[in-house]
Coordinates of C-alpha atoms and ligand atoms in Angstrom, one line a residue:
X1 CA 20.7 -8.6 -4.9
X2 CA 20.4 -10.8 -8.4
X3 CA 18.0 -13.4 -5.8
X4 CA 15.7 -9.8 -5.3
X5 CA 15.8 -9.0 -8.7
X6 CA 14.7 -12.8 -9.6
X7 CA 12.2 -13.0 -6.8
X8 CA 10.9 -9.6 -7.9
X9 CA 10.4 -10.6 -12.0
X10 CA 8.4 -13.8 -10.9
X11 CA 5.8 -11.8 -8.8
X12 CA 5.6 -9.3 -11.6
X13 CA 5.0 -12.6 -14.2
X14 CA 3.0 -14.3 -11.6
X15 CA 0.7 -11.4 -11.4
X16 CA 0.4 -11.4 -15.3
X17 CA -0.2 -15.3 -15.3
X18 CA -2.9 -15.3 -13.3
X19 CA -4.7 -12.7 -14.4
X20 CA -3.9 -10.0 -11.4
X21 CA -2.0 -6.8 -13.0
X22 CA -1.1 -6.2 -16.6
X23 CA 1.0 -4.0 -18.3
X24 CA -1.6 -0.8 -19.6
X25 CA -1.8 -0.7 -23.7
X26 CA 0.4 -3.4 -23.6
X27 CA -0.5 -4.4 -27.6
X28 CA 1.0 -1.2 -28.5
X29 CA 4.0 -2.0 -26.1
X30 CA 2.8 -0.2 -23.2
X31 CA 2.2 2.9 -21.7
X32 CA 5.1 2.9 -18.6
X33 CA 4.2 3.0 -14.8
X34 CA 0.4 2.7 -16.0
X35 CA -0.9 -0.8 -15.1
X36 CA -4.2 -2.3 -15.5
X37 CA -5.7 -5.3 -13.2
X38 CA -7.2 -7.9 -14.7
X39 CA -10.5 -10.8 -13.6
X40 CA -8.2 -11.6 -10.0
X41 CA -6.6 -8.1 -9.7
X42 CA -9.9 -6.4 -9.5
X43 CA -11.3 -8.6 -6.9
X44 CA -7.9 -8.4 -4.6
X45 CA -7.8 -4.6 -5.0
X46 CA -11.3 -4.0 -4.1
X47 CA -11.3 -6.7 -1.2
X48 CA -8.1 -4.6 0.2
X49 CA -10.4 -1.8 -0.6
X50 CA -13.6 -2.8 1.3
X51 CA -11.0 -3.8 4.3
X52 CA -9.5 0.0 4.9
X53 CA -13.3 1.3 4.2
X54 CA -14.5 -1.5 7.2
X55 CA -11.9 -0.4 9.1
X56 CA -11.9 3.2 8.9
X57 CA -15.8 3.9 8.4
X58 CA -18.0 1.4 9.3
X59 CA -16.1 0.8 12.3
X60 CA -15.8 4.0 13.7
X61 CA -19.2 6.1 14.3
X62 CA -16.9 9.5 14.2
X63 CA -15.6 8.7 10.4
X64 CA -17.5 9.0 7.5
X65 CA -16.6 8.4 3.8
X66 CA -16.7 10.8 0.8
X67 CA -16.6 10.7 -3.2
X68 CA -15.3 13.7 -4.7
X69 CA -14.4 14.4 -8.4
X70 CA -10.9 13.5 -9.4
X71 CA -11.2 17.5 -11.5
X72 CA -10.7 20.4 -8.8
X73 CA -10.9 24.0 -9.1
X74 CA -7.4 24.9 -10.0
X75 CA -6.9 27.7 -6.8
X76 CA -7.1 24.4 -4.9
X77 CA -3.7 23.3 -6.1
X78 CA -2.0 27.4 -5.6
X79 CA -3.4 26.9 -1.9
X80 CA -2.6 23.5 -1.2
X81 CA 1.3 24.7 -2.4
X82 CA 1.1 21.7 -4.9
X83 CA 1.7 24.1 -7.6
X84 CA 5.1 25.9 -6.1
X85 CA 6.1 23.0 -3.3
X86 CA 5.0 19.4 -5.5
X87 CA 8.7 18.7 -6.9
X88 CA 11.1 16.3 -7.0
X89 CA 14.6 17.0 -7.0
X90 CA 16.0 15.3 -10.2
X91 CA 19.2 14.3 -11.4
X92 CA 20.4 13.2 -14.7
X93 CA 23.6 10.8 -15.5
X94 CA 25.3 12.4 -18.5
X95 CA 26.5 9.3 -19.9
X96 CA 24.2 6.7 -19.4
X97 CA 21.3 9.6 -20.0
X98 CA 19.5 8.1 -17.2
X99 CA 17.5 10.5 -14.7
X100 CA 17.0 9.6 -11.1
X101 CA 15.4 11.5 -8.3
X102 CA 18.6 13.0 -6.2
X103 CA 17.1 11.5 -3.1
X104 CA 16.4 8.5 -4.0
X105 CA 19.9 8.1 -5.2
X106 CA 21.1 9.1 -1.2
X107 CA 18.1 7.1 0.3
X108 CA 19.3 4.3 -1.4
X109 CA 23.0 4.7 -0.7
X110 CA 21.7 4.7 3.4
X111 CA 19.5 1.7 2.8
X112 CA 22.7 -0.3 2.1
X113 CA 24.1 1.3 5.4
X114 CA 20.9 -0.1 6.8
X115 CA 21.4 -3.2 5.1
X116 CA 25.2 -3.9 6.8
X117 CA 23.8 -3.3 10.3
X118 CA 20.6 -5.9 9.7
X119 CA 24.2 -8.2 8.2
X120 CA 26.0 -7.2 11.5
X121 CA 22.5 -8.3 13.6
X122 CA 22.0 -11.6 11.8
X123 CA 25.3 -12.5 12.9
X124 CA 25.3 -11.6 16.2
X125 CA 21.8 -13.4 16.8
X126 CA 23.4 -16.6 15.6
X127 CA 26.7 -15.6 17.8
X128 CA 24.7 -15.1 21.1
X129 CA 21.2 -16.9 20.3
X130 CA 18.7 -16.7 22.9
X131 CA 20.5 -14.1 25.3
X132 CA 20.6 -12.1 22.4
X133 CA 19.3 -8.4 23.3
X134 CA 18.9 -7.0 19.9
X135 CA 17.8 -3.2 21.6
X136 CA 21.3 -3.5 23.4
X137 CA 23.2 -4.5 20.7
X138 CA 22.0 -1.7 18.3
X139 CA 23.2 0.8 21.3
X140 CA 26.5 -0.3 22.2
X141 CA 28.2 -2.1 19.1
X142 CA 30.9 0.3 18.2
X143 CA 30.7 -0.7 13.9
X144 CA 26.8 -0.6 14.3
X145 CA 26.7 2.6 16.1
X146 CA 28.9 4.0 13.7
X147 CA 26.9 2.9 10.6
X148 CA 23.8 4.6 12.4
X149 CA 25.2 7.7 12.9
X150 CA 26.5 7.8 9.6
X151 CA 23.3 7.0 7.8
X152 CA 21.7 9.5 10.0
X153 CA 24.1 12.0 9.3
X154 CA 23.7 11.7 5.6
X155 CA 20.1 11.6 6.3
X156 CA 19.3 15.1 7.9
X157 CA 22.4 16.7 6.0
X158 CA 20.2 16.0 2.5
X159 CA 16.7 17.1 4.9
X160 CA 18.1 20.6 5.0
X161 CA 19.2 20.7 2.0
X162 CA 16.2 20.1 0.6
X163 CA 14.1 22.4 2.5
X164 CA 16.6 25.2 2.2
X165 CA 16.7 24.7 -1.8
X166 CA 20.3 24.1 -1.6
X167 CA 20.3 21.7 -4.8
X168 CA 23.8 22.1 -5.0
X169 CA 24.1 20.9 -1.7
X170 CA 22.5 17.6 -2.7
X171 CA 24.2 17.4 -6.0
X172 CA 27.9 17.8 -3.9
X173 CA 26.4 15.4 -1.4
X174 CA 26.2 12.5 -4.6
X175 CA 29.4 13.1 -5.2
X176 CA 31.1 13.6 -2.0
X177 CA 29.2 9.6 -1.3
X178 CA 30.8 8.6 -4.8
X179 CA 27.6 7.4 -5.8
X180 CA 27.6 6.3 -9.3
X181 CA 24.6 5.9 -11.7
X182 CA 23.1 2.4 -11.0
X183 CA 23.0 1.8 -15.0
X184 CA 26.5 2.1 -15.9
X185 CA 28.6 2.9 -12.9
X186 CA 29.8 6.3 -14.2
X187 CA 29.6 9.5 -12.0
X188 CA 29.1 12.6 -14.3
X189 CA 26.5 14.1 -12.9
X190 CA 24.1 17.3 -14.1
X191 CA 23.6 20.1 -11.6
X192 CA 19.9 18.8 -9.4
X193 CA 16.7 20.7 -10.5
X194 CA 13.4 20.6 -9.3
X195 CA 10.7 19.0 -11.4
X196 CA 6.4 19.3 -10.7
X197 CA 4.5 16.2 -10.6
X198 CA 1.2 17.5 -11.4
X199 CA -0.4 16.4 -15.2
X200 CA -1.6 19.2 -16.9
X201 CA -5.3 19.3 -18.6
X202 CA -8.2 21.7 -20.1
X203 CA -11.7 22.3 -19.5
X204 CA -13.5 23.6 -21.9
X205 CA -14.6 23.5 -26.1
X206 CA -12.6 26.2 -27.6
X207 CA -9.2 27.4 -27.0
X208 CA -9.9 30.7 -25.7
X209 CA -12.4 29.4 -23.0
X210 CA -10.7 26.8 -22.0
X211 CA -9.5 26.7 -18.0
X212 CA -6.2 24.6 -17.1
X213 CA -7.0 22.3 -14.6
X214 CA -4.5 19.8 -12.9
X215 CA -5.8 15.7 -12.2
X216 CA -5.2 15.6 -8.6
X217 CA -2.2 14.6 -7.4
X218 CA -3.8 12.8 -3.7
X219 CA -7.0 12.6 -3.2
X220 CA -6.9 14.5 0.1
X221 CA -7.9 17.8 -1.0
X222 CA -11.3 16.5 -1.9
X223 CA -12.0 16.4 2.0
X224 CA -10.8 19.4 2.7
X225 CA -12.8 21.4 -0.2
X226 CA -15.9 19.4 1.6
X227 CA -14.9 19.8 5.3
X228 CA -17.4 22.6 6.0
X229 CA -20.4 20.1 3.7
X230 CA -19.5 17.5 5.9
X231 CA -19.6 18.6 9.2
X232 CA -22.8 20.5 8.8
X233 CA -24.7 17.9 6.9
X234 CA -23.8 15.4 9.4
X235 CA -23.9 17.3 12.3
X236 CA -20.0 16.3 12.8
X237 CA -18.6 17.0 16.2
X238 CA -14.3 17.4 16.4
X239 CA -12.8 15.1 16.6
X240 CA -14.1 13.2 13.9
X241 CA -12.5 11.7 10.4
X242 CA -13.5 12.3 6.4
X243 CA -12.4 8.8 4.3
X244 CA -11.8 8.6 0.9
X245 CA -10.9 5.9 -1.6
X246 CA -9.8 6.7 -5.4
X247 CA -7.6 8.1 -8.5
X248 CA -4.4 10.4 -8.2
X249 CA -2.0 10.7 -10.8
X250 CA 1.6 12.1 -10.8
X251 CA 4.1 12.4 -13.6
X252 CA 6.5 10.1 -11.6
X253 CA 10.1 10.1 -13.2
X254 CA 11.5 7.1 -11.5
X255 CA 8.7 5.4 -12.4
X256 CA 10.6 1.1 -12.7
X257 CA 8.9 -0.9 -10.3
X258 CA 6.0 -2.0 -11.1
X259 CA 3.0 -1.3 -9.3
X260 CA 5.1 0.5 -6.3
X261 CA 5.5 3.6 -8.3
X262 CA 2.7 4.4 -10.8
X263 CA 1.3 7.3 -12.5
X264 CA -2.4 6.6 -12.0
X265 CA -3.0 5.1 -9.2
X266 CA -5.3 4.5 -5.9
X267 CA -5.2 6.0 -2.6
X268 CA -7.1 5.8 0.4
X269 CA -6.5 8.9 2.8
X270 CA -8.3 9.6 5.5
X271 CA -7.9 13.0 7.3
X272 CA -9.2 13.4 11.0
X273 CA -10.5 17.0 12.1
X274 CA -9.2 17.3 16.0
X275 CA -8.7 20.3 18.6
X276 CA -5.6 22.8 18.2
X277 CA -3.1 21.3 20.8
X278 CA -4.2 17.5 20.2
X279 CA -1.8 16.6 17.2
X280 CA 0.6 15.0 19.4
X281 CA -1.8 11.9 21.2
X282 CA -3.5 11.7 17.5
X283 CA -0.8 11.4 16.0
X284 CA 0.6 8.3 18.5
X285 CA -3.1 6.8 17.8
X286 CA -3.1 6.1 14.6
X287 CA -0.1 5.5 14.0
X288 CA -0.8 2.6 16.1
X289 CA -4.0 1.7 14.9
X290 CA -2.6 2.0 11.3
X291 CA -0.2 -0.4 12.4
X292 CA -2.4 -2.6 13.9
X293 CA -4.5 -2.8 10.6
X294 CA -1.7 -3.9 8.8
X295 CA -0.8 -6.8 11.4
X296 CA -4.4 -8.1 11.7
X297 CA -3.4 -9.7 7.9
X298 CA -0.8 -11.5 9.5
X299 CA 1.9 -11.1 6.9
X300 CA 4.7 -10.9 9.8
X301 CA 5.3 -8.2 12.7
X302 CA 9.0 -8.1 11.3
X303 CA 8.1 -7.3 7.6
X304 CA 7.0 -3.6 8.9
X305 CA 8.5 -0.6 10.9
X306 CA 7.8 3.2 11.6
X307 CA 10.3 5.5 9.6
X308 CA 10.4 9.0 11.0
X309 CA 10.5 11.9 8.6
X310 CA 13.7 13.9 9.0
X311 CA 12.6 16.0 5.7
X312 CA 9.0 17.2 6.2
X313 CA 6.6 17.8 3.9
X314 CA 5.3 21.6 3.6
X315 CA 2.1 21.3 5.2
X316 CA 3.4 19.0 8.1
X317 CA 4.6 19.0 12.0
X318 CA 5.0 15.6 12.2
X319 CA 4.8 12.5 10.0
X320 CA 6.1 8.9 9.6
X321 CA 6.1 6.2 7.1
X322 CA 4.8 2.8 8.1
X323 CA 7.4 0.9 5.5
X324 CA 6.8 -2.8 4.4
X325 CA 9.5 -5.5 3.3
X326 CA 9.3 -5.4 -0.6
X327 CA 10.7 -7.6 -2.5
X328 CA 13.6 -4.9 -2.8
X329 CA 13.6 -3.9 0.5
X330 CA 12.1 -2.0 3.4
X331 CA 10.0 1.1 1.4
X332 CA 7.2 3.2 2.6
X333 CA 3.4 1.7 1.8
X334 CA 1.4 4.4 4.3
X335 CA 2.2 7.8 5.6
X336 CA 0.8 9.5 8.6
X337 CA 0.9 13.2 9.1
X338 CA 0.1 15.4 11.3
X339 CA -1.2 18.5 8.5
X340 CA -1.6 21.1 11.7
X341 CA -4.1 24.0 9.9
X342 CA -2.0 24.4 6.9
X343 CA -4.6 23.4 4.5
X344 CA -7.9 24.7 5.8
X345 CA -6.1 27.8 7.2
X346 CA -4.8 28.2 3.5
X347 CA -8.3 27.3 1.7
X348 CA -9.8 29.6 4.0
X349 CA -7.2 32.8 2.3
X350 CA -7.2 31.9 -1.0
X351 CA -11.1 31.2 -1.1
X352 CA -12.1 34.0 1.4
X353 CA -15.1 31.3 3.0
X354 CA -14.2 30.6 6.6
X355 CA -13.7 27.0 7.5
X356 CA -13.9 26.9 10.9
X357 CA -15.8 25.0 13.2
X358 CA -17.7 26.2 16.2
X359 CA -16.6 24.4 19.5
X360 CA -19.9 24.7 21.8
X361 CA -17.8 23.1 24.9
X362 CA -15.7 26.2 24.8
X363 CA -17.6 28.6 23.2
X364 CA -15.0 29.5 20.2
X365 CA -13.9 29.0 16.3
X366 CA -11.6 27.5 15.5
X367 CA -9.6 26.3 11.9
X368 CA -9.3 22.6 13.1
X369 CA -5.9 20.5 12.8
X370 CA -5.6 17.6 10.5
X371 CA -4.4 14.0 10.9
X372 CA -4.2 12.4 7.8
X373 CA -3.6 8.4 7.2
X374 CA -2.4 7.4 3.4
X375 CA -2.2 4.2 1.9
X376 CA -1.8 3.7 -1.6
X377 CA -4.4 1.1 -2.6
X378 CA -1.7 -0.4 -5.4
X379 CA 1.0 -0.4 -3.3
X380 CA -1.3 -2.3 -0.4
X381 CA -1.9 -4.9 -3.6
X382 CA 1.8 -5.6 -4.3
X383 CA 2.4 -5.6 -0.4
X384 CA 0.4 -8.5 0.3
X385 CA 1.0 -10.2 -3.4
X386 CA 4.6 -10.3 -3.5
X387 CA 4.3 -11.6 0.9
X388 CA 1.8 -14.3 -0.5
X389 CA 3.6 -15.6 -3.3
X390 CA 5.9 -18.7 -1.9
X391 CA 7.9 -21.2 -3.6
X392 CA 7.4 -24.5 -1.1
X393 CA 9.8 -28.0 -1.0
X394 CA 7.1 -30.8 -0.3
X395 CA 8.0 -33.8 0.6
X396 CA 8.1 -36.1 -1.9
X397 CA 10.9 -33.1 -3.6
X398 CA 8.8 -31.8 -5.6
X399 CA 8.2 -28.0 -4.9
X400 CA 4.8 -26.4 -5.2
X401 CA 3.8 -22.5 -6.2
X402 CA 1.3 -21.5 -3.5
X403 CA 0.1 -17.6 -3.5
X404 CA -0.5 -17.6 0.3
X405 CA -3.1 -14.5 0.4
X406 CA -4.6 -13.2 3.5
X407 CA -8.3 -15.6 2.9
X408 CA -9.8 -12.5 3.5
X409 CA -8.7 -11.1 0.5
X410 CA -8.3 -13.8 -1.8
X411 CA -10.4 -13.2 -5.2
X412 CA -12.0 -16.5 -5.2
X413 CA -12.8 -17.7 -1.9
X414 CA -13.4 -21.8 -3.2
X415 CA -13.0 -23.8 -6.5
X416 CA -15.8 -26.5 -6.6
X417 CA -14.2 -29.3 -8.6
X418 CA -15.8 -32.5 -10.0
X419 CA -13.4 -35.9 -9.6
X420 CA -14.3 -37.1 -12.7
X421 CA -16.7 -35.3 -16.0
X422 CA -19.1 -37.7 -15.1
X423 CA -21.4 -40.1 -13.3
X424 CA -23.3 -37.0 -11.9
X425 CA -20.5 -35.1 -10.0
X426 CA -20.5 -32.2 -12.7
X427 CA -24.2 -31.8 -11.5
X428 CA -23.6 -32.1 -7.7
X429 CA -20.7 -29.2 -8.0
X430 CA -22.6 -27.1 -9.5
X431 CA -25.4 -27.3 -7.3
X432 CA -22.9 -26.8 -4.9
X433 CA -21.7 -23.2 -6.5
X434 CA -25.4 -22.3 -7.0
X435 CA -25.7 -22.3 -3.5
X436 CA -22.5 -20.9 -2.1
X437 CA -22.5 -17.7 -4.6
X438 CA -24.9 -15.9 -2.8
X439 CA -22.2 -15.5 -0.2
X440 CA -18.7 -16.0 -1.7
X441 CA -16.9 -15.5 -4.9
X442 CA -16.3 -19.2 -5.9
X443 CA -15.1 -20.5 -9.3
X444 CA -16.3 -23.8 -11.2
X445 CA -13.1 -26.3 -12.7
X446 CA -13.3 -29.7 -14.2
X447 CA -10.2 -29.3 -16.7
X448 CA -7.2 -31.8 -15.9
X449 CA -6.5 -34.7 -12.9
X450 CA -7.4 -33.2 -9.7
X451 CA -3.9 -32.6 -8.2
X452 CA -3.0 -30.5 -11.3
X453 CA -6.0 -28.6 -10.4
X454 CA -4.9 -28.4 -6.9
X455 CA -1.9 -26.7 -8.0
X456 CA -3.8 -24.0 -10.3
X457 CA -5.7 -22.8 -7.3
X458 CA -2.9 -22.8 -4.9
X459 CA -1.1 -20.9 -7.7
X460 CA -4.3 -18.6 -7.9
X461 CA -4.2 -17.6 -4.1
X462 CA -7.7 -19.5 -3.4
X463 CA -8.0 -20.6 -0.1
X464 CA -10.1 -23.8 -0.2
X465 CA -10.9 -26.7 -3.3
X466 CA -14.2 -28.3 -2.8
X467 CA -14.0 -32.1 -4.5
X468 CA -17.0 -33.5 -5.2
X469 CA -16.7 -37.4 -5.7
X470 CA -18.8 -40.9 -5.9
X471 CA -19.4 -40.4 -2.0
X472 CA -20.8 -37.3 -2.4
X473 CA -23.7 -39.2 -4.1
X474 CA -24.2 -41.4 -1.4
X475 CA -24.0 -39.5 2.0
X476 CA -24.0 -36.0 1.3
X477 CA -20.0 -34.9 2.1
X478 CA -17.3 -33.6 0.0
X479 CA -13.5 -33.2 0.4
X480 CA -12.6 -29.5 1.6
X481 CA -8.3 -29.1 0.9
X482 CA -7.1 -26.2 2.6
X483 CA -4.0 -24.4 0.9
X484 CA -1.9 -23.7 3.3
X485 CA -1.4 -26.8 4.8
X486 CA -2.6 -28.9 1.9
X487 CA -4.9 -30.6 4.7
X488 CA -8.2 -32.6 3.3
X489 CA -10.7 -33.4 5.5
X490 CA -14.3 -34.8 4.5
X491 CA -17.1 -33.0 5.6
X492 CA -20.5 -32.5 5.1
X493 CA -22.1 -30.1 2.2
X494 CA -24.4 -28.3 4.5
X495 CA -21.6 -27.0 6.8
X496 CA -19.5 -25.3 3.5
X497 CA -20.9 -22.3 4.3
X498 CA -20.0 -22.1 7.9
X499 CA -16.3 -23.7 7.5
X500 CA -15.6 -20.7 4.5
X501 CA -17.0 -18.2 6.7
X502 CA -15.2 -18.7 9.4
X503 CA -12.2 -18.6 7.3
X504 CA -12.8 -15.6 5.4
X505 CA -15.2 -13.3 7.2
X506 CA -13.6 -9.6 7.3
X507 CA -15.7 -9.2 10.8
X508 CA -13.4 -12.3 12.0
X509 CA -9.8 -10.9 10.5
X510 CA -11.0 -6.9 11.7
X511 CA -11.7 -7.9 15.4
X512 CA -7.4 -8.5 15.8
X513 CA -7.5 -5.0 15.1
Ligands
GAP1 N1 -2.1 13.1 1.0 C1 -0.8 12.7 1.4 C2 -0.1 12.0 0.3 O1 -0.5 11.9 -0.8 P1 2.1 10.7 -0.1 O2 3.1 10.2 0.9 O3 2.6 11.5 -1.3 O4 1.1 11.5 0.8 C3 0.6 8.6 0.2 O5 1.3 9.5 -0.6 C4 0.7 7.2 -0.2 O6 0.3 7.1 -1.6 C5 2.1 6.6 -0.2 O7 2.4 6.1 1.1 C6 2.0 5.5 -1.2 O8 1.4 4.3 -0.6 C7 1.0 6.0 -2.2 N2 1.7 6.6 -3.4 C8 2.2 7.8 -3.5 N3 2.7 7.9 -4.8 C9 2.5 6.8 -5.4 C10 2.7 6.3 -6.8 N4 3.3 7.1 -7.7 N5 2.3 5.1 -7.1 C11 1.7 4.3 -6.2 N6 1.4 4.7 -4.9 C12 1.8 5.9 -4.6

C-alpha cells in the first residue's frame, strides 16, 4: 500500500516536473480537484484526443462529430433526471470530520476482497506454473470461491439498496463490514444522505431576469438535444453514432486523486442511435471495439477488464465499466451503456417536439435506442501517464527515469541535439527542425553533455534524440537513439522523416484496432 502511495506521488510530481498537469490557482494554494495542463500536458491530452476522434469519426462513415455549448436549457437537466436522480450517497465520519461517498467506502472494502483472491492466484501460478488454469482455479478453489461470493454478495446487497433509497440500508451495511474511516480508524458514523452533483449558475444581467442554469454535468445531452439536427442535416440513417469531445463539471466530494476525480474535466461520449430490439449485439460491439482501442496502445492486455454494473444507472438496461490498473488499483476509465429510449423518449415529453426517426425499410417511427461510449479525456491522460512512467536498473547500476508513452502520443515526437555549441552542428540541427516541423512536434536542446540530455528526454516521454555531430558535416547522417531500448543507430538525414513516421503515425497504431 505505502509502495502505491509512493509510486502514485512521483507520477503526480513527475507530471508537475515536466510540465504536464499542474495544480489550478496554485499561487493562491489551489483550487482542489481543478487541474490545469501545462506546454507537454496539452499536447498529450489533445493527441489522446485526436486518437478517440480518429477512431470514432473519421474511421467510421456512420459517426459523425458535434460541438455543442457547455450552457443547456435548464428542462434538459428535469428530463434527463439529473436534477432528481444525479446524487451521491454521502457519508460523514463524526470524529475525523471527513466525508466519503457510502459506496465508495463498500467498493473499496470489496476491492481488498478482490485484492486477496489476485494474492491467492499469484501463488497458485507460482505453485502449479505452466499447467496452471487460472479459469479453473477461480471456479473450484474453495477460499477463492468464497471470497467471490462474498464480494458479490456485498456488491448487489448495496445495488438494491441504492436503487430502493434505503440509505439506512447502506449506512448498516458500513457498519455491519466494520469499516472504519480511512483517516483515523474510528467508526462513528452519520446517517447516509444523498447529495446533487450539478454546479449551479445564472443567466442573465439583473436579479429578477436572471434564469438558473446548471454547467453540464456529461456532455451527452448535447447529442441528444441535436439528434433530430443531425440526422436530418446529414441525411443519417439508424444505425449511426453522434461524437463529442469537451467540458463537464461536477461538484465531486471525494474529490483526492488527482486528475482521476476532477471537477472540470473532459469527456468524450459518443452515443449510437440503433433499432428497438438491437441493444443487446450493440452493446457486445463496442464493448469490444472500446476495448480493442484501448489495446491498440499497448499498455498490457492485463492492466484492463470489463466490470459489470450490478447498480444501474436510471436511464440504463445494461452497462459496464472498462477499468484500468491505476496506480491504486483496478478503477473504471470508460463506461458503456446501453441508454434504451430513456432520454429521447423523455426529451420528447418534457419538450412536446417528437424525436423520432422514420424507418423507410419498415415503414414506421420510431424513438431510437441509445448506445453510449464514455471516456473521460483526463482520466485517459493519467491512464497512459502513470503506465508510461518507469523507473529502469541499467547495467552499469545506475537506474534511469524513462516516461514510456505510447509514440503516438508523445508531445514531442524528436529532440534534435547538437554534440557540441559549435563547429557548425548548432546550424545543421536546426536545419534539421526546420525541416521536420512541418510534420512533427520536435523540440531544439544544446544545454548540458549529451547523455544528461538523453536522460531529460527520456524523462519527458520523447521517443527519439536526433544527435548531430562532426560526421554529420561530412556525409550527411546523424545518430537517431530510440528510448525504449536506448538503441543508436546512424542513419541518414533524408530518411528522419520516414523512420519517425513509421514510429508515430496514428494510421499505423489505429490499424491494430
Ligand atoms: N454520459 C455518461 C456518463 O457521463 P459517467 O460514468 O458518469 O457516465 C463517464 O462518466 C466517464 O467520465 C467515466 O468513465 C470517467 O472516465 C469520466 N469521469 C466521470 N466523472 C469524472 C470526474 N469527476 N473526473 C474525471 N473524469 C470523470
Amino acid at each position: 500500500m505505502a509502495n502505491q502511495e509512493d509510486n502514485f506521488k512521483k507520477v503526480i510530481s513527475h507530471a508537475k516536473e515536466y510540465g504536464y498537469v499542474f495544480q489550478s490557482s496554485e499561487i493562491y494554494d489551489g483550487l482542489s480537484a481543478v487541474y490545469d495542463y501545462g506546454q507537454n500536458g496539452v499536447e498529450l491530452k489533445k493527441n489522446i484526443r485526436d486518437y478517440w476522434w480518429k477512431a470514432m469519426v473519421q474511421l467510421n462513415d456512420n459517426i459523425v462529430g458535434i460541438d455543442a455549448a457547455i450552457f443547456m436549457h435548464p428542462t434538459t437537466w428535469k428530463a434527463s433526471g439529473h436534477i432528481d436522480a444525479f446524487n451521491d450517497p454521502l457519508i460523514d465520519n463524526k470524529d475525523s470530520k471527513k466525508r466519503y461517498r457510502a459506496d465508495v467506502l463498500i467498493e473499496d472494502y470489496v476491492a481488498k476482497i478482490d485484492a486477496k483472491i489476485e494474492k491467492e492466484v499469484k501463488k497458485a501460478e507460482k505453485r502449479f506454473g505452466d499447467s496452471f488454469n487460472k479459469k479453473k482455479f477461480l471456479e473450484t478453489n474453495q477460499r477463492v470461491v468464497e471470497y467471490q461470493e462474498q464480494g458479490k454478495s456485498i456488491l448487489s446487497r448495496m445495488a438494491r439498496s441504492l436503487e430502493k433509497e434505503d440509505l439506512a440500508d447502506v449506512k448498516a451495511l458500513i457498519e455491519e463490514l466494520d469499516i472504519a474511516c480511512p483517516m483515523s480508524g474510528s467508526k462513528n458514523w452519520t446517517d447516509v444522505k444523498q447529495f446533487n452533483l450539478m454546479f449551479g449558475t445564472k443567466l442573465g444581467a439583473s436579479a429578477e431576469n436572471a434564469m438558473d442554469l446548471y454547467l453540464r454535468p456529461e456532455t451527452a445531452q448535447g447529442i441528444f438535444l441535436n439528434f433530430l439536427n443531425v440526422q436530418k442535416s446529414g441525411r443519417m440513417k439508424i444505425p449511426f453514432g453522434i461524437a463529442q469531445t469537451g467540458k463537464a463539471f461536477r461538484n465531486e466530494i471525494v474529490a483526492r486523486q488527482f486528475i482521476f476525480r476532477m471537477r472540470e474535466f473532459e469527456q468524450m461520449e459518443m452515443q449510437f442511435f440503433i433499432q428497438p430490439g438491437t441493444q443487446k449485439e450493440w452493446y457486445e460491439h463496442w464493448k469490444e471495439n472500446r476495448m480493442r482501442w484501448h489495446l491498440s496502445l499497448g499498455m498490457g492486455e492485463d492492466n484492463y477488464r470489463f466490470h459489470d454494473h450490478e447498480k444501474l444507472a436510471h436511464y440504463a438496461d445494461a452497462a459496464a465499466d472498462i477499468e484500468f490498473r491505476f496506480p491504486f488499483g483496478f478503477k473504471e476509465l470508460e463506461g458503456i451503456h446501453s441508454r434504451t429510449d430513456f432520454d429521447l423518449g423523455s426529451h420528447e415529453k418534457f419538450s412536446g417536439k417528437k424525436l423520432q426517426y422514420f424507418d423507410h425499410e419498415t415503414n414506421r417511427n420510431y424513438v431510437p435506442y441509445v448506445l453510449e461510449t464514455s471516456i473521460g479525456l483526463d482520466r485517459m491522460f493519467l491512464a497512459v501517464f502513470s503506465n508510461s512512467l518507469q523507473e529502469e536498473e541499467l547495467e552499469n547500476g545506475t537506474t534511469r527515469t524513462v516516461l514510456k508513452l505510447p509514440a503516438v502520443l508523445s508531445p514531442v515526437k524528436a529532440a534534435i541535439l547538437p554534440l557540441v555549441k559549435k563547429d557548425g552542428l548548432p546550424e545543421i540541427a536546426k536545419e534539421v527542425i526546420d525541416d521536420l516541423k512541418w510534420d512533427f512536434n520536435v523540440t531544439y536542446d544544446e544545454k548540458d553533455a549529451v547523455g544528461r540530455r538523453y536522460r531529460r528526454q527520456d524523462a519527458n516521454g520523447t521517443p527519439f534524440c536526433i544527435t548531430v555531430d562532426h560526421q554529420t558535416k561530412e556525409d550527411q547522417t546523424v545518430t537517431i537513439r530510440h528510448r525504449d531500448s536506448m538503441e543508436q543507430e546512424r542513419v541518414s538525414i533524408s530518411d528522419l522523416r520516414r523512420i519517425i513516421s513509421d514510429a508515430v503515425d496514428m494510421r499505423n497504431w489505429l490499424k491494430k484496432i
